[in-house]
Short mmCIF file of C-alpha atoms in Angstrom, two decimals:
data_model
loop_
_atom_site.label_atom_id
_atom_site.label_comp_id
_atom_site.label_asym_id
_atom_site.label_seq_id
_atom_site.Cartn_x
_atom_site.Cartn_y
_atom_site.Cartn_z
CA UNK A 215 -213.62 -30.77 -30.65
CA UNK A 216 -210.96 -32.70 -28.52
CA UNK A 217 -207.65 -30.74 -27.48
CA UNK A 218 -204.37 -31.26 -29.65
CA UNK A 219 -202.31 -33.61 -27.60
CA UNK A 220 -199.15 -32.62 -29.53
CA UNK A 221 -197.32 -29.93 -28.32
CA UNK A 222 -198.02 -30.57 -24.89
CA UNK A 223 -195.54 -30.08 -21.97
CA UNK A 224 -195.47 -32.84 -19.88
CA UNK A 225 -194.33 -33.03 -15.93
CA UNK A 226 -192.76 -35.68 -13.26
CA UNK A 227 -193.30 -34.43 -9.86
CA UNK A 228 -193.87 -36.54 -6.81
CA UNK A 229 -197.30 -37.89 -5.76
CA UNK A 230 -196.62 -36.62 -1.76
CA UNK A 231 -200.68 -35.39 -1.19
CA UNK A 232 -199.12 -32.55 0.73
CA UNK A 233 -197.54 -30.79 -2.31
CA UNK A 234 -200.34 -31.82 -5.16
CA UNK A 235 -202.26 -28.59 -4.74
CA UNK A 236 -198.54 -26.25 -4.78
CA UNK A 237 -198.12 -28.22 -7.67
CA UNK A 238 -200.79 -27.71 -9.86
CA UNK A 239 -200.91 -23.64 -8.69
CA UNK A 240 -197.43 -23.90 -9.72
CA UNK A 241 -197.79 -25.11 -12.86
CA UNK A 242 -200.81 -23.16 -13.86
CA UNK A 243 -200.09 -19.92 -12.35
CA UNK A 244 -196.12 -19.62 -12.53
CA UNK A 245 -195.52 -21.65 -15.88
CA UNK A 246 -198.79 -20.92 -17.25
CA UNK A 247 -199.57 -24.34 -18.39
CA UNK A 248 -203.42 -25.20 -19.32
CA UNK A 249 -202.93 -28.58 -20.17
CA UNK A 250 -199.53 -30.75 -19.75
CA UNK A 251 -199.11 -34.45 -19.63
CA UNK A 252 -197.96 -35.59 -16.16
CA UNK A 253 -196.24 -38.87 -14.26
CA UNK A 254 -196.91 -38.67 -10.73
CA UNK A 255 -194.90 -41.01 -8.63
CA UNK A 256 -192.95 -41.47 -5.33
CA UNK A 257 -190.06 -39.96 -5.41
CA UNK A 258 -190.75 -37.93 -8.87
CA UNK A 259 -188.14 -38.31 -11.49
CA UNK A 260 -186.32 -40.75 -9.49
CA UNK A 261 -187.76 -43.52 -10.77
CA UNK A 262 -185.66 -42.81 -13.76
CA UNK A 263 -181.93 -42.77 -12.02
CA UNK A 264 -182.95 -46.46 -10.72
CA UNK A 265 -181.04 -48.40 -13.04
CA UNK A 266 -178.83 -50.28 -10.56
CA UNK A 267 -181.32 -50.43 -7.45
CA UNK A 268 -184.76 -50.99 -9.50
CA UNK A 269 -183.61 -52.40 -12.94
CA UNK A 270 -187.47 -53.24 -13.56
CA UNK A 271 -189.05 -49.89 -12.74
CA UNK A 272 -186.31 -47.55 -14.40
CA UNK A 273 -186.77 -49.51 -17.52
CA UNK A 274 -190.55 -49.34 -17.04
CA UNK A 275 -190.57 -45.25 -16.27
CA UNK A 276 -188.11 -44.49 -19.59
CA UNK A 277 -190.33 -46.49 -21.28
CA UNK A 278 -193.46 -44.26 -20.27
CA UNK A 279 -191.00 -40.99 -21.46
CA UNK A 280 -190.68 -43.02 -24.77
CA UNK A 281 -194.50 -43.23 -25.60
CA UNK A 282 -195.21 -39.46 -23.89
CA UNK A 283 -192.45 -38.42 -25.89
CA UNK A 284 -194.22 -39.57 -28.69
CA UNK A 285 -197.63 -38.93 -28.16
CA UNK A 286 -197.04 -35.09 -26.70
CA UNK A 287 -193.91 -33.89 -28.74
CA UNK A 288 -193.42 -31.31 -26.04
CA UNK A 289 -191.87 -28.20 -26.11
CA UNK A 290 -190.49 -28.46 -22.63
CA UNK A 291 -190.63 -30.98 -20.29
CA UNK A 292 -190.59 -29.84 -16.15
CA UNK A 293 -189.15 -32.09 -13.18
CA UNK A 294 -190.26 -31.24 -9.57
CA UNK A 295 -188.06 -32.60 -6.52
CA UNK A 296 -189.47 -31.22 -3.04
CA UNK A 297 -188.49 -31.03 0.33
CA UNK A 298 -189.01 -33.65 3.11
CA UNK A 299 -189.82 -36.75 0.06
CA UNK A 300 -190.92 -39.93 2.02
CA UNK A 301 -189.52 -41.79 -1.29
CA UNK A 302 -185.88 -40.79 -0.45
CA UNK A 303 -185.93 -40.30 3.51
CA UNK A 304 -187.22 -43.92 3.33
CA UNK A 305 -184.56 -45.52 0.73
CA UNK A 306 -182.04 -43.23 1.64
CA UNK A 307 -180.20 -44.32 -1.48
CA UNK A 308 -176.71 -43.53 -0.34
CA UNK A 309 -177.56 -40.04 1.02
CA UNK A 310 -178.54 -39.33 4.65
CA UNK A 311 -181.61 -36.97 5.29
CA UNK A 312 -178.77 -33.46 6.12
CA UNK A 313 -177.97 -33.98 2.29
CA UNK A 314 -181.08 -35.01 0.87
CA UNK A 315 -181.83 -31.48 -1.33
CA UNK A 316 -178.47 -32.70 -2.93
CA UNK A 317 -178.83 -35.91 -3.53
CA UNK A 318 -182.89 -34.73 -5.05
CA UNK A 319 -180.85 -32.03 -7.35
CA UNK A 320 -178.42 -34.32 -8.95
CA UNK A 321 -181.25 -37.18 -9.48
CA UNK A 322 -182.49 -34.12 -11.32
CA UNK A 323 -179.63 -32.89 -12.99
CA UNK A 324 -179.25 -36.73 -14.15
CA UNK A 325 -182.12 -37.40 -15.52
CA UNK A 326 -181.96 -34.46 -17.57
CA UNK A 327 -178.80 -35.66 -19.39
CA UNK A 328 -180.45 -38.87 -19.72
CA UNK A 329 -183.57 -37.23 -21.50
CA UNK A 330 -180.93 -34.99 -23.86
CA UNK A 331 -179.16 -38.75 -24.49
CA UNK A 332 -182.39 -40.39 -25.43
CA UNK A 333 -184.93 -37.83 -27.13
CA UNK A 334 -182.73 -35.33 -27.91
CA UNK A 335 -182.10 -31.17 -27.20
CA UNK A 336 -185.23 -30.77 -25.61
CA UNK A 337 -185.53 -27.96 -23.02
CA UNK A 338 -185.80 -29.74 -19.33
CA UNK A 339 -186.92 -27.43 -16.26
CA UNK A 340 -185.57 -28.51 -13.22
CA UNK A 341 -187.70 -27.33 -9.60
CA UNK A 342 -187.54 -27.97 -5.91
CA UNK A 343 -190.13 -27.04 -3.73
CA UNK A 344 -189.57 -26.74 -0.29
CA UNK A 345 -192.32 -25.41 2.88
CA UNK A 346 -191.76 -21.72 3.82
CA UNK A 347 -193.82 -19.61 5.28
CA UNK A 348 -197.54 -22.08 6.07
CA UNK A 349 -196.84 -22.46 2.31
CA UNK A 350 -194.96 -24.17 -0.50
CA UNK A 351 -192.10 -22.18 -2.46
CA UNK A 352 -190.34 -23.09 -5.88
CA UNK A 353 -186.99 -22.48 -6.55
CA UNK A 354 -185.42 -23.21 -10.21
CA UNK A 355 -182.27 -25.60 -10.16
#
């Protein structure tokens, strides 16, 4: 018997190999999720505030939240940002590195209302991670 698909959460966190394992503890441990669909990308959600800079690749990314959107029906969906991202230290996109966190927070913030605009009321959890302690910590935005 295969899994239901529907009803699935589904995640956009940053593909950054030094946070993948944080990640998935997070997720399984702290959110208790078994199964979730995921998008795993420089940069995380980012790819969807791109409009202006990356015409191609925002289209492309909303595109992919159309057809999980569809396919999953989830109850929730959960963004990750996380400290130190290559994706934005190297594009900078009009922030420099002392207000990165910011800059992360509001890509977050924005693609939420663009997710309420497009699908709907649909609960969005918003996360940074950042390194404390030799480990990874999660703080809700």
């Amino acid at each position: 018997m295969r899994p239901a698909l529907e009803g699935s959460p589904f995640v956009i966190h940053c593909s950054d190999p030094r946070f993948q394992a944080a990640f998935q503890d997070f997720l399984r441990g702290e959110l208790g999720l078994e199964q979730y669909g995921l998008i795993a990308v420089p940069g995380g959600a980012h790819f969807l505030t791109l409009v202006e800079y990356l015409p191609k690749f925002s289209w492309a990314g909303w595109r992919w939240m159309k057809f999980l959107m569809g396919a999953t029906q989830p109850p929730r969906i959960i963004l990750i940002a996380h400290e130190d991202c290559r994706w934005y230290l190297d594009m900078r996109f009009g922030a420099p590195p002392r207000d990165l966190r910011d800059k992360q927070v509001r890509d977050l913030a924005s693609v939420r209302a663009g997710i309420a605009e497009r699908f709907g009321n649909i609960p969005v959890e918003l996360y940074y991670a950042r390194f404390r302690d030799g480990g990874i910590a999660f703080d809700r935005v």
